[in-house]
PDB file of C-alpha atoms in Angstrom:
ATOM      1  CA  UNK A   1      49.853   1.720  59.362  1.00 76.00           C
ATOM      2  CA  UNK A   2      47.575   2.540  56.430  1.00 84.00           C
ATOM      3  CA  UNK A   3      47.381   5.690  54.331  1.00 86.00           C
ATOM      4  CA  UNK A   4      43.648   5.928  55.050  1.00 87.00           C
ATOM      5  CA  UNK A   5      44.399   5.941  58.781  1.00 91.00           C
ATOM      6  CA  UNK A   6      46.914   8.749  58.270  1.00 92.00           C
ATOM      7  CA  UNK A   7      44.351  10.713  56.276  1.00 91.00           C
ATOM      8  CA  UNK A   8      41.834  10.329  59.119  1.00 92.00           C
ATOM      9  CA  UNK A   9      44.481  11.372  61.640  1.00 94.00           C
ATOM     10  CA  UNK A  10      45.359  14.529  59.666  1.00 94.00           C
ATOM     11  CA  UNK A  11      41.672  15.421  59.324  1.00 92.00           C
ATOM     12  CA  UNK A  12      41.152  15.195  63.086  1.00 93.00           C
ATOM     13  CA  UNK A  13      44.369  17.110  63.752  1.00 93.00           C
ATOM     14  CA  UNK A  14      43.279  19.937  61.458  1.00 92.00           C
ATOM     15  CA  UNK A  15      39.655  20.159  62.597  1.00 92.00           C
ATOM     16  CA  UNK A  16      40.302  19.243  66.265  1.00 92.00           C
ATOM     17  CA  UNK A  17      36.925  17.535  66.106  1.00 91.00           C
ATOM     18  CA  UNK A  18      36.107  13.883  65.348  1.00 91.00           C
ATOM     19  CA  UNK A  19      32.655  14.543  63.922  1.00 90.00           C
ATOM     20  CA  UNK A  20      33.844  17.336  61.626  1.00 91.00           C
ATOM     21  CA  UNK A  21      36.774  15.179  60.513  1.00 91.00           C
ATOM     22  CA  UNK A  22      34.383  12.352  59.666  1.00 91.00           C
ATOM     23  CA  UNK A  23      32.232  14.732  57.628  1.00 91.00           C
ATOM     24  CA  UNK A  24      35.310  15.960  55.755  1.00 89.00           C
ATOM     25  CA  UNK A  25      36.396  12.387  54.997  1.00 88.00           C
ATOM     26  CA  UNK A  26      32.802  11.314  54.175  1.00 85.00           C
ATOM     27  CA  UNK A  27      32.859   8.427  56.609  1.00 84.00           C
ATOM     28  CA  UNK A  28      30.815   7.528  59.685  1.00 86.00           C
ATOM     29  CA  UNK A  29      32.281   8.970  62.870  1.00 89.00           C
ATOM     30  CA  UNK A  30      32.493   5.572  64.670  1.00 89.00           C
ATOM     31  CA  UNK A  31      34.477   4.148  61.733  1.00 85.00           C
ATOM     32  CA  UNK A  32      36.893   7.080  61.822  1.00 91.00           C
ATOM     33  CA  UNK A  33      37.360   6.730  65.597  1.00 91.00           C
ATOM     34  CA  UNK A  34      37.985   3.006  65.202  1.00 90.00           C
ATOM     35  CA  UNK A  35      40.713   3.631  62.608  1.00 90.00           C
ATOM     36  CA  UNK A  36      42.358   6.263  64.811  1.00 93.00           C
ATOM     37  CA  UNK A  37      42.419   3.804  67.723  1.00 92.00           C
ATOM     38  CA  UNK A  38      43.919   1.148  65.448  1.00 91.00           C
ATOM     39  CA  UNK A  39      46.626   3.609  64.379  1.00 93.00           C
ATOM     40  CA  UNK A  40      47.382   4.500  68.000  1.00 92.00           C
ATOM     41  CA  UNK A  41      47.608   0.792  68.848  1.00 91.00           C
ATOM     42  CA  UNK A  42      49.955   0.195  65.916  1.00 91.00           C
ATOM     43  CA  UNK A  43      52.194   3.081  66.954  1.00 93.00           C
ATOM     44  CA  UNK A  44      52.021   2.276  70.643  1.00 92.00           C
ATOM     45  CA  UNK A  45      51.132   5.790  71.765  1.00 92.00           C
ATOM     46  CA  UNK A  46      48.010   7.973  72.020  1.00 93.00           C
ATOM     47  CA  UNK A  47      47.807  10.666  69.341  1.00 94.00           C
ATOM     48  CA  UNK A  48      45.030  12.814  70.799  1.00 93.00           C
ATOM     49  CA  UNK A  49      44.024  14.045  74.224  1.00 90.00           C
ATOM     50  CA  UNK A  50      40.271  14.189  74.712  1.00 84.00           C
ATOM     51  CA  UNK A  51      39.454  16.323  77.743  1.00 77.00           C
ATOM     52  CA  UNK A  52      36.180  18.152  78.371  1.00 72.00           C
ATOM     53  CA  UNK A  53      35.214  17.931  74.732  1.00 71.00           C
ATOM     54  CA  UNK A  54      38.489  19.435  73.520  1.00 85.00           C
ATOM     55  CA  UNK A  55      40.654  17.436  71.134  1.00 89.00           C
ATOM     56  CA  UNK A  56      44.367  18.260  71.212  1.00 91.00           C
ATOM     57  CA  UNK A  57      47.449  16.554  69.869  1.00 94.00           C
ATOM     58  CA  UNK A  58      49.702  14.653  72.248  1.00 93.00           C
ATOM     59  CA  UNK A  59      53.480  14.954  71.825  1.00 93.00           C
ATOM     60  CA  UNK A  60      53.337  11.788  69.714  1.00 94.00           C
ATOM     61  CA  UNK A  61      50.607  13.345  67.589  1.00 94.00           C
ATOM     62  CA  UNK A  62      52.614  16.539  67.136  1.00 94.00           C
ATOM     63  CA  UNK A  63      55.584  14.467  65.953  1.00 93.00           C
ATOM     64  CA  UNK A  64      53.470  12.413  63.547  1.00 94.00           C
ATOM     65  CA  UNK A  65      51.521  15.277  61.917  1.00 93.00           C
ATOM     66  CA  UNK A  66      54.221  16.678  59.570  1.00 92.00           C
ATOM     67  CA  UNK A  67      55.334  13.151  58.675  1.00 92.00           C
ATOM     68  CA  UNK A  68      51.761  12.078  57.918  1.00 92.00           C
ATOM     69  CA  UNK A  69      51.154  15.112  55.699  1.00 91.00           C
ATOM     70  CA  UNK A  70      54.346  14.388  53.804  1.00 89.00           C
ATOM     71  CA  UNK A  71      53.552  10.688  53.389  1.00 89.00           C
ATOM     72  CA  UNK A  72      50.088  11.495  52.046  1.00 88.00           C
ATOM     73  CA  UNK A  73      51.518  14.068  49.657  1.00 85.00           C
ATOM     74  CA  UNK A  74      54.125  11.595  48.419  1.00 82.00           C
ATOM     75  CA  UNK A  75      51.468   8.933  47.932  1.00 82.00           C
ATOM     76  CA  UNK A  76      49.464  11.365  45.829  1.00 77.00           C
ATOM     77  CA  UNK A  77      52.532  12.103  43.757  1.00 75.00           C
ATOM     78  CA  UNK A  78      53.110   8.374  43.224  1.00 73.00           C
ATOM     79  CA  UNK A  79      49.540   7.891  42.025  1.00 68.00           C
ATOM     80  CA  UNK A  80      49.920  10.851  39.713  1.00 67.00           C
ATOM     81  CA  UNK A  81      53.172   9.505  38.262  1.00 64.00           C
ATOM     82  CA  UNK A  82      51.574   6.139  37.469  1.00 64.00           C
ATOM     83  CA  UNK A  83      48.638   7.891  35.798  1.00 58.00           C
ATOM     84  CA  UNK A  84      51.049   9.901  33.666  1.00 56.00           C
ATOM     85  CA  UNK A  85      52.606   6.794  32.116  1.00 50.00           C
ATOM     86  CA  UNK A  86      49.868   6.960  29.480  1.00 52.00           C
ATOM     87  CA  UNK A  87      51.939   9.671  27.791  1.00 52.00           C
ATOM     88  CA  UNK A  88      51.244  12.927  29.660  1.00 60.00           C
ATOM     89  CA  UNK A  89      47.637  12.956  28.506  1.00 66.00           C
ATOM     90  CA  UNK A  90      46.658  13.341  32.143  1.00 72.00           C
ATOM     91  CA  UNK A  91      48.417  14.624  35.202  1.00 79.00           C
ATOM     92  CA  UNK A  92      48.945  17.564  37.480  1.00 86.00           C
ATOM     93  CA  UNK A  93      51.659  20.108  38.184  1.00 91.00           C
ATOM     94  CA  UNK A  94      51.620  21.889  41.536  1.00 93.00           C
ATOM     95  CA  UNK A  95      53.690  25.011  41.010  1.00 95.00           C
ATOM     96  CA  UNK A  96      54.659  27.686  43.501  1.00 94.00           C
ATOM     97  CA  UNK A  97      55.635  31.212  42.457  1.00 92.00           C
ATOM     98  CA  UNK A  98      56.163  34.610  44.032  1.00 86.00           C
ATOM     99  CA  UNK A  99      53.539  37.308  43.379  1.00 81.00           C
ATOM    100  CA  UNK A 100      55.903  39.328  41.167  1.00 79.00           C
ATOM    101  CA  UNK A 101      56.361  36.322  38.859  1.00 82.00           C
ATOM    102  CA  UNK A 102      52.631  35.600  38.791  1.00 79.00           C
ATOM    103  CA  UNK A 103      52.105  39.219  37.762  1.00 69.00           C
ATOM    104  CA  UNK A 104      54.931  39.033  35.201  1.00 69.00           C
ATOM    105  CA  UNK A 105      56.173  36.435  32.741  1.00 77.00           C
ATOM    106  CA  UNK A 106      54.726  33.274  34.309  1.00 86.00           C
ATOM    107  CA  UNK A 107      51.353  33.537  32.560  1.00 87.00           C
ATOM    108  CA  UNK A 108      52.944  33.255  29.102  1.00 87.00           C
ATOM    109  CA  UNK A 109      54.991  30.214  30.144  1.00 90.00           C
ATOM    110  CA  UNK A 110      51.869  28.561  31.587  1.00 92.00           C
ATOM    111  CA  UNK A 111      49.973  29.277  28.354  1.00 91.00           C
ATOM    112  CA  UNK A 112      52.692  27.580  26.296  1.00 90.00           C
ATOM    113  CA  UNK A 113      52.631  24.530  28.571  1.00 90.00           C
ATOM    114  CA  UNK A 114      48.830  24.302  28.508  1.00 90.00           C
ATOM    115  CA  UNK A 115      48.861  24.417  24.714  1.00 88.00           C
ATOM    116  CA  UNK A 116      51.339  21.523  24.563  1.00 85.00           C
ATOM    117  CA  UNK A 117      49.740  19.463  27.372  1.00 86.00           C
ATOM    118  CA  UNK A 118      46.043  20.417  27.595  1.00 87.00           C
ATOM    119  CA  UNK A 119      45.176  17.398  29.728  1.00 85.00           C
ATOM    120  CA  UNK A 120      47.512  18.307  32.568  1.00 88.00           C
ATOM    121  CA  UNK A 121      46.000  20.284  35.423  1.00 88.00           C
ATOM    122  CA  UNK A 122      47.947  23.328  36.608  1.00 91.00           C
ATOM    123  CA  UNK A 123      47.716  24.308  40.268  1.00 92.00           C
ATOM    124  CA  UNK A 124      49.539  27.559  41.117  1.00 93.00           C
ATOM    125  CA  UNK A 125      50.328  28.577  44.703  1.00 92.00           C
ATOM    126  CA  UNK A 126      51.203  32.272  45.026  1.00 89.00           C
ATOM    127  CA  UNK A 127      53.267  33.155  48.108  1.00 86.00           C
ATOM    128  CA  UNK A 128      56.582  34.482  49.374  1.00 83.00           C
ATOM    129  CA  UNK A 129      59.734  32.394  48.929  1.00 85.00           C
ATOM    130  CA  UNK A 130      59.941  31.331  52.568  1.00 85.00           C
ATOM    131  CA  UNK A 131      56.405  29.965  52.569  1.00 87.00           C
ATOM    132  CA  UNK A 132      56.957  28.291  49.194  1.00 90.00           C
ATOM    133  CA  UNK A 133      60.087  26.550  50.476  1.00 89.00           C
ATOM    134  CA  UNK A 134      58.097  25.215  53.426  1.00 88.00           C
ATOM    135  CA  UNK A 135      55.367  24.005  51.057  1.00 90.00           C
ATOM    136  CA  UNK A 136      57.992  22.179  48.974  1.00 90.00           C
ATOM    137  CA  UNK A 137      59.412  20.516  52.080  1.00 86.00           C
ATOM    138  CA  UNK A 138      55.919  19.335  53.102  1.00 86.00           C
ATOM    139  CA  UNK A 139      55.342  17.797  49.691  1.00 86.00           C
ATOM    140  CA  UNK A 140      52.563  20.241  48.799  1.00 90.00           C
ATOM    141  CA  UNK A 141      54.325  21.472  45.638  1.00 93.00           C
ATOM    142  CA  UNK A 142      56.170  19.725  42.814  1.00 92.00           C
ATOM    143  CA  UNK A 143      58.207  22.740  41.700  1.00 94.00           C
ATOM    144  CA  UNK A 144      58.535  26.320  42.829  1.00 94.00           C
ATOM    145  CA  UNK A 145      59.983  29.534  41.477  1.00 93.00           C
ATOM    146  CA  UNK A 146      61.690  31.161  44.432  1.00 91.00           C
ATOM    147  CA  UNK A 147      64.075  33.997  45.172  1.00 88.00           C
ATOM    148  CA  UNK A 148      67.655  33.110  46.107  1.00 83.00           C
ATOM    149  CA  UNK A 149      69.767  33.103  48.114  1.00 75.00           C
ATOM    150  CA  UNK A 150      67.575  31.499  50.732  1.00 68.00           C
ATOM    151  CA  UNK A 151      67.949  32.349  54.393  1.00 57.00           C
ATOM    152  CA  UNK A 152      70.644  29.724  54.895  1.00 52.00           C
ATOM    153  CA  UNK A 153      71.241  26.828  52.526  1.00 55.00           C
ATOM    154  CA  UNK A 154      68.486  24.223  52.544  1.00 62.00           C
ATOM    155  CA  UNK A 155      70.088  20.804  51.916  1.00 65.00           C
ATOM    156  CA  UNK A 156      66.677  19.271  51.170  1.00 79.00           C
ATOM    157  CA  UNK A 157      66.206  21.349  47.990  1.00 86.00           C
ATOM    158  CA  UNK A 158      67.743  21.416  44.538  1.00 89.00           C
ATOM    159  CA  UNK A 159      67.734  24.914  43.022  1.00 89.00           C
ATOM    160  CA  UNK A 160      68.504  26.049  39.485  1.00 91.00           C
ATOM    161  CA  UNK A 161      69.041  29.764  38.884  1.00 92.00           C
ATOM    162  CA  UNK A 162      67.331  30.969  35.705  1.00 93.00           C
ATOM    163  CA  UNK A 163      66.823  34.748  35.786  1.00 92.00           C
ATOM    164  CA  UNK A 164      68.175  37.861  37.465  1.00 91.00           C
ATOM    165  CA  UNK A 165      65.930  40.894  37.853  1.00 89.00           C
ATOM    166  CA  UNK A 166      66.704  44.464  38.863  1.00 90.00           C
ATOM    167  CA  UNK A 167      64.797  46.231  41.600  1.00 92.00           C
ATOM    168  CA  UNK A 168      63.624  49.777  40.891  1.00 93.00           C
ATOM    169  CA  UNK A 169      62.038  52.619  42.824  1.00 94.00           C
ATOM    170  CA  UNK A 170      58.471  52.969  41.603  1.00 94.00           C
ATOM    171  CA  UNK A 171      56.490  56.221  41.687  1.00 94.00           C
ATOM    172  CA  UNK A 172      53.265  57.467  40.033  1.00 93.00           C
ATOM    173  CA  UNK A 173      53.786  58.407  36.383  1.00 90.00           C
ATOM    174  CA  UNK A 174      52.396  61.872  37.029  1.00 87.00           C
ATOM    175  CA  UNK A 175      55.091  62.357  39.704  1.00 83.00           C
ATOM    176  CA  UNK A 176      58.186  60.935  37.964  1.00 76.00           C
ATOM    177  CA  UNK A 177      61.629  61.138  39.496  1.00 80.00           C
ATOM    178  CA  UNK A 178      63.792  63.741  37.766  1.00 81.00           C
ATOM    179  CA  UNK A 179      67.017  61.770  38.055  1.00 86.00           C
ATOM    180  CA  UNK A 180      68.090  58.890  35.798  1.00 88.00           C
ATOM    181  CA  UNK A 181      69.156  56.993  38.904  1.00 90.00           C
ATOM    182  CA  UNK A 182      68.386  57.090  42.608  1.00 92.00           C
ATOM    183  CA  UNK A 183      70.624  56.104  45.488  1.00 92.00           C
ATOM    184  CA  UNK A 184      69.190  54.396  48.545  1.00 92.00           C
ATOM    185  CA  UNK A 185      70.206  57.500  50.505  1.00 93.00           C
ATOM    186  CA  UNK A 186      67.763  59.492  48.372  1.00 93.00           C
ATOM    187  CA  UNK A 187      64.899  57.572  49.980  1.00 93.00           C
ATOM    188  CA  UNK A 188      65.733  58.798  53.477  1.00 94.00           C
ATOM    189  CA  UNK A 189      62.705  60.515  55.008  1.00 93.00           C
ATOM    190  CA  UNK A 190      60.399  59.781  52.084  1.00 94.00           C
ATOM    191  CA  UNK A 191      57.151  57.923  52.663  1.00 94.00           C
ATOM    192  CA  UNK A 192      57.365  54.334  51.484  1.00 95.00           C
ATOM    193  CA  UNK A 193      54.698  51.760  50.714  1.00 95.00           C
ATOM    194  CA  UNK A 194      56.006  48.618  52.388  1.00 94.00           C
ATOM    195  CA  UNK A 195      55.134  44.968  51.893  1.00 91.00           C
ATOM    196  CA  UNK A 196      53.806  42.793  54.697  1.00 87.00           C
ATOM    197  CA  UNK A 197      56.103  41.181  57.250  1.00 85.00           C
ATOM    198  CA  UNK A 198      57.854  38.064  56.008  1.00 75.00           C
ATOM    199  CA  UNK A 199      57.698  39.253  52.387  1.00 82.00           C
ATOM    200  CA  UNK A 200      61.037  38.851  50.600  1.00 81.00           C
ATOM    201  CA  UNK A 201      60.981  42.347  49.104  1.00 86.00           C
ATOM    202  CA  UNK A 202      60.305  43.874  52.499  1.00 89.00           C
ATOM    203  CA  UNK A 203      63.414  42.257  53.947  1.00 86.00           C
ATOM    204  CA  UNK A 204      65.540  43.263  50.939  1.00 87.00           C
ATOM    205  CA  UNK A 205      64.356  46.879  51.132  1.00 91.00           C
ATOM    206  CA  UNK A 206      64.887  47.148  54.886  1.00 93.00           C
ATOM    207  CA  UNK A 207      68.378  45.675  54.571  1.00 90.00           C
ATOM    208  CA  UNK A 208      69.325  48.115  51.780  1.00 92.00           C
ATOM    209  CA  UNK A 209      68.014  51.125  53.742  1.00 94.00           C
ATOM    210  CA  UNK A 210      69.888  50.095  56.874  1.00 93.00           C
ATOM    211  CA  UNK A 211      73.062  49.540  54.905  1.00 92.00           C
ATOM    212  CA  UNK A 212      72.641  53.103  53.659  1.00 92.00           C
ATOM    213  CA  UNK A 213      72.429  54.268  57.279  1.00 94.00           C
ATOM    214  CA  UNK A 214      68.743  54.968  57.888  1.00 95.00           C
ATOM    215  CA  UNK A 215      65.426  53.416  58.871  1.00 94.00           C
ATOM    216  CA  UNK A 216      62.719  53.850  56.209  1.00 94.00           C
ATOM    217  CA  UNK A 217      59.583  55.844  56.963  1.00 94.00           C
ATOM    218  CA  UNK A 218      56.429  53.861  56.205  1.00 94.00           C
ATOM    219  CA  UNK A 219      53.499  55.682  54.660  1.00 94.00           C
ATOM    220  CA  UNK A 220      51.554  52.412  54.286  1.00 94.00           C
ATOM    221  CA  UNK A 221      52.582  48.859  55.103  1.00 91.00           C
ATOM    222  CA  UNK A 222      51.172  45.377  54.986  1.00 84.00           C
ATOM    223  CA  UNK A 223      50.280  44.830  51.321  1.00 82.00           C
ATOM    224  CA  UNK A 224      50.928  42.157  48.713  1.00 85.00           C
ATOM    225  CA  UNK A 225      52.346  43.047  45.288  1.00 87.00           C
ATOM    226  CA  UNK A 226      49.171  44.231  43.572  1.00 88.00           C
ATOM    227  CA  UNK A 227      48.081  46.261  46.593  1.00 91.00           C
ATOM    228  CA  UNK A 228      51.502  47.924  46.924  1.00 93.00           C
ATOM    229  CA  UNK A 229      51.489  48.951  43.255  1.00 93.00           C
ATOM    230  CA  UNK A 230      47.977  50.343  43.517  1.00 93.00           C
ATOM    231  CA  UNK A 231      48.893  52.314  46.662  1.00 95.00           C
ATOM    232  CA  UNK A 232      51.883  53.822  44.879  1.00 95.00           C
ATOM    233  CA  UNK A 233      49.754  54.639  41.846  1.00 93.00           C
ATOM    234  CA  UNK A 234      47.342  56.456  44.173  1.00 93.00           C
ATOM    235  CA  UNK A 235      50.196  58.657  45.397  1.00 93.00           C
ATOM    236  CA  UNK A 236      50.524  57.210  48.911  1.00 94.00           C
ATOM    237  CA  UNK A 237      54.295  56.771  48.650  1.00 93.00           C
ATOM    238  CA  UNK A 238      57.067  55.070  46.727  1.00 94.00           C
ATOM    239  CA  UNK A 239      58.199  51.447  46.805  1.00 95.00           C
ATOM    240  CA  UNK A 240      61.088  49.221  45.755  1.00 94.00           C
ATOM    241  CA  UNK A 241      59.811  46.508  43.397  1.00 93.00           C
ATOM    242  CA  UNK A 242      61.058  44.174  40.625  1.00 90.00           C
ATOM    243  CA  UNK A 243      61.160  45.952  37.288  1.00 88.00           C
ATOM    244  CA  UNK A 244      59.123  43.223  35.551  1.00 86.00           C
ATOM    245  CA  UNK A 245      55.918  44.041  37.451  1.00 87.00           C
ATOM    246  CA  UNK A 246      55.690  47.449  35.739  1.00 88.00           C
ATOM    247  CA  UNK A 247      54.844  45.940  32.354  1.00 82.00           C
ATOM    248  CA  UNK A 248      51.302  46.985  31.432  1.00 80.00           C
ATOM    249  CA  UNK A 249      51.080  49.591  34.199  1.00 87.00           C
ATOM    250  CA  UNK A 250      51.277  53.005  32.487  1.00 90.00           C
ATOM    251  CA  UNK A 251      50.346  54.728  35.730  1.00 92.00           C
ATOM    252  CA  UNK A 252      53.696  53.808  37.280  1.00 93.00           C
ATOM    253  CA  UNK A 253      57.298  54.755  36.526  1.00 92.00           C
ATOM    254  CA  UNK A 254      60.356  52.830  37.685  1.00 92.00           C
ATOM    255  CA  UNK A 255      63.644  54.582  38.386  1.00 92.00           C
ATOM    256  CA  UNK A 256      66.781  52.402  38.537  1.00 91.00           C
ATOM    257  CA  UNK A 257      68.965  52.457  41.611  1.00 90.00           C
ATOM    258  CA  UNK A 258      72.478  53.787  41.112  1.00 86.00           C
ATOM    259  CA  UNK A 259      74.972  51.091  40.123  1.00 79.00           C
ATOM    260  CA  UNK A 260      75.502  48.461  41.364  1.00 78.00           C
ATOM    261  CA  UNK A 261      71.860  48.855  42.342  1.00 81.00           C
ATOM    262  CA  UNK A 262      69.755  46.071  43.786  1.00 87.00           C
ATOM    263  CA  UNK A 263      68.876  42.806  42.087  1.00 88.00           C
ATOM    264  CA  UNK A 264      67.625  39.366  42.996  1.00 87.00           C
ATOM    265  CA  UNK A 265      67.869  35.927  41.446  1.00 91.00           C
ATOM    266  CA  UNK A 266      64.940  33.730  40.427  1.00 92.00           C
ATOM    267  CA  UNK A 267      65.491  29.988  40.746  1.00 93.00           C
ATOM    268  CA  UNK A 268      63.459  26.860  40.066  1.00 94.00           C
ATOM    269  CA  UNK A 269      63.438  24.493  43.050  1.00 93.00           C
ATOM    270  CA  UNK A 270      62.273  21.008  43.943  1.00 92.00           C
ATOM    271  CA  UNK A 271      62.816  18.507  46.739  1.00 89.00           C
ATOM    272  CA  UNK A 272      66.067  16.578  46.544  1.00 88.00           C
ATOM    273  CA  UNK A 273      64.631  13.342  47.926  1.00 85.00           C
ATOM    274  CA  UNK A 274      61.687  13.093  45.515  1.00 83.00           C
ATOM    275  CA  UNK A 275      62.128  13.011  41.755  1.00 82.00           C
ATOM    276  CA  UNK A 276      59.655  15.376  40.071  1.00 86.00           C
ATOM    277  CA  UNK A 277      56.824  13.714  38.185  1.00 84.00           C
ATOM    278  CA  UNK A 278      56.943  13.470  34.407  1.00 84.00           C
ATOM    279  CA  UNK A 279      54.431  16.304  34.215  1.00 87.00           C
ATOM    280  CA  UNK A 280      56.631  18.486  36.437  1.00 90.00           C
ATOM    281  CA  UNK A 281      59.676  17.633  34.328  1.00 90.00           C
ATOM    282  CA  UNK A 282      57.742  18.606  31.200  1.00 89.00           C
ATOM    283  CA  UNK A 283      56.823  21.924  32.782  1.00 93.00           C
ATOM    284  CA  UNK A 284      60.455  22.544  33.730  1.00 93.00           C
ATOM    285  CA  UNK A 285      61.503  21.943  30.111  1.00 91.00           C
ATOM    286  CA  UNK A 286      58.769  24.249  28.803  1.00 92.00           C
ATOM    287  CA  UNK A 287      59.614  27.011  31.262  1.00 93.00           C
ATOM    288  CA  UNK A 288      63.336  26.933  30.548  1.00 92.00           C
ATOM    289  CA  UNK A 289      62.764  26.860  26.792  1.00 90.00           C
ATOM    290  CA  UNK A 290      60.478  29.871  27.161  1.00 89.00           C
ATOM    291  CA  UNK A 291      62.930  31.989  29.181  1.00 90.00           C
ATOM    292  CA  UNK A 292      65.959  31.000  27.056  1.00 90.00           C
ATOM    293  CA  UNK A 293      64.127  31.951  23.857  1.00 87.00           C
ATOM    294  CA  UNK A 294      62.923  35.210  25.395  1.00 86.00           C
ATOM    295  CA  UNK A 295      66.454  35.997  26.545  1.00 87.00           C
ATOM    296  CA  UNK A 296      67.974  35.375  23.126  1.00 85.00           C
ATOM    297  CA  UNK A 297      65.201  37.276  21.359  1.00 83.00           C
ATOM    298  CA  UNK A 298      65.452  40.156  23.870  1.00 85.00           C
ATOM    299  CA  UNK A 299      61.786  39.913  24.764  1.00 84.00           C
ATOM    300  CA  UNK A 300      62.250  39.465  28.503  1.00 86.00           C
ATOM    301  CA  UNK A 301      60.695  42.241  30.610  1.00 81.00           C
ATOM    302  CA  UNK A 302      62.858  45.306  31.094  1.00 80.00           C
ATOM    303  CA  UNK A 303      65.457  44.814  33.803  1.00 84.00           C
ATOM    304  CA  UNK A 304      65.355  41.001  33.603  1.00 88.00           C
ATOM    305  CA  UNK A 305      68.491  39.089  32.562  1.00 90.00           C
ATOM    306  CA  UNK A 306      68.814  35.458  31.509  1.00 90.00           C
ATOM    307  CA  UNK A 307      71.039  33.173  33.584  1.00 88.00           C
ATOM    308  CA  UNK A 308      69.957  29.717  32.358  1.00 72.00           C
ATOM    309  CA  UNK A 309      71.915  29.084  29.161  1.00 62.00           C
ATOM    310  CA  UNK A 310      72.032  25.290  29.300  1.00 50.00           C
ATOM    311  CA  UNK A 311      69.929  22.972  27.146  1.00 48.00           C
ATOM    312  CA  UNK A 312      66.550  22.947  28.909  1.00 53.00           C
ATOM    313  CA  UNK A 313      65.781  19.430  27.703  1.00 50.00           C
ATOM    314  CA  UNK A 314      68.993  17.949  29.136  1.00 50.00           C
ATOM    315  CA  UNK A 315      68.537  15.933  32.302  1.00 47.00           C
ATOM    316  CA  UNK A 316      66.709  16.997  35.401  1.00 47.00           C
ATOM    317  CA  UNK A 317      67.351  20.070  37.563  1.00 45.00           C
TER     318      UNK A 317
END
């Protein structure tokens, strides 16, 4: 079994077309077909069904696909690690982060890292925690900032909690709440701007409303972070969001929830079975140094509290 054969197999599996897969891989279609047949012979099972011009995965192909993607991702990481031995003059960090973090403090941490390691490419994947965890497991990310606790412990991941952030009720600044605090019960019957299904904040908000004894009324639903904030700013309803996303948005006002309120924990995660590359380790050190300094200097966004107090340069996660 060769990595090139696996790459051809994944291309056919994703395009469901041998000619399109060959074009993607920049190889002649007969050569690609020959390598697929050699892989099937090596494995002792057909990987594709070819009926009436349709290409579908066999059960063996379905079983191989996630493994092949992971093997290819790991091979790429190995190549990257060898390239980095020159002293972090080259390399790549594939980082996942939730939209609220991309809209908040992450940009400053990335700027500090880029200044220290200008030759290292930064690839940022913005998504919800559940999707980011899946991307980590598939080997598509080196590190990811996720929200914990996860839906059930994932034994394949190592997580390191670094920050805790409060959730607030956000309204347009020209329609501010007149109370210093709001209870979840105060949101009963009020139109809410709700995130899309599968979004972590959606699940947290729904759970808090139900614990308070009511189902929320949606004025608008289905948005990502920036869209939700813009809808609220336009007066379409209120929303429950992390306090850090309100920095630089004078058109919005956040009202804390009555103690103990709602909060969530931000953690840095990586796969347990694959040691992060030197570039990823350098980013981890930079990020932790940034948040620890900001915590001690009280420059973290409002409502954000430091958890990581350990030496960021000590060891791995």
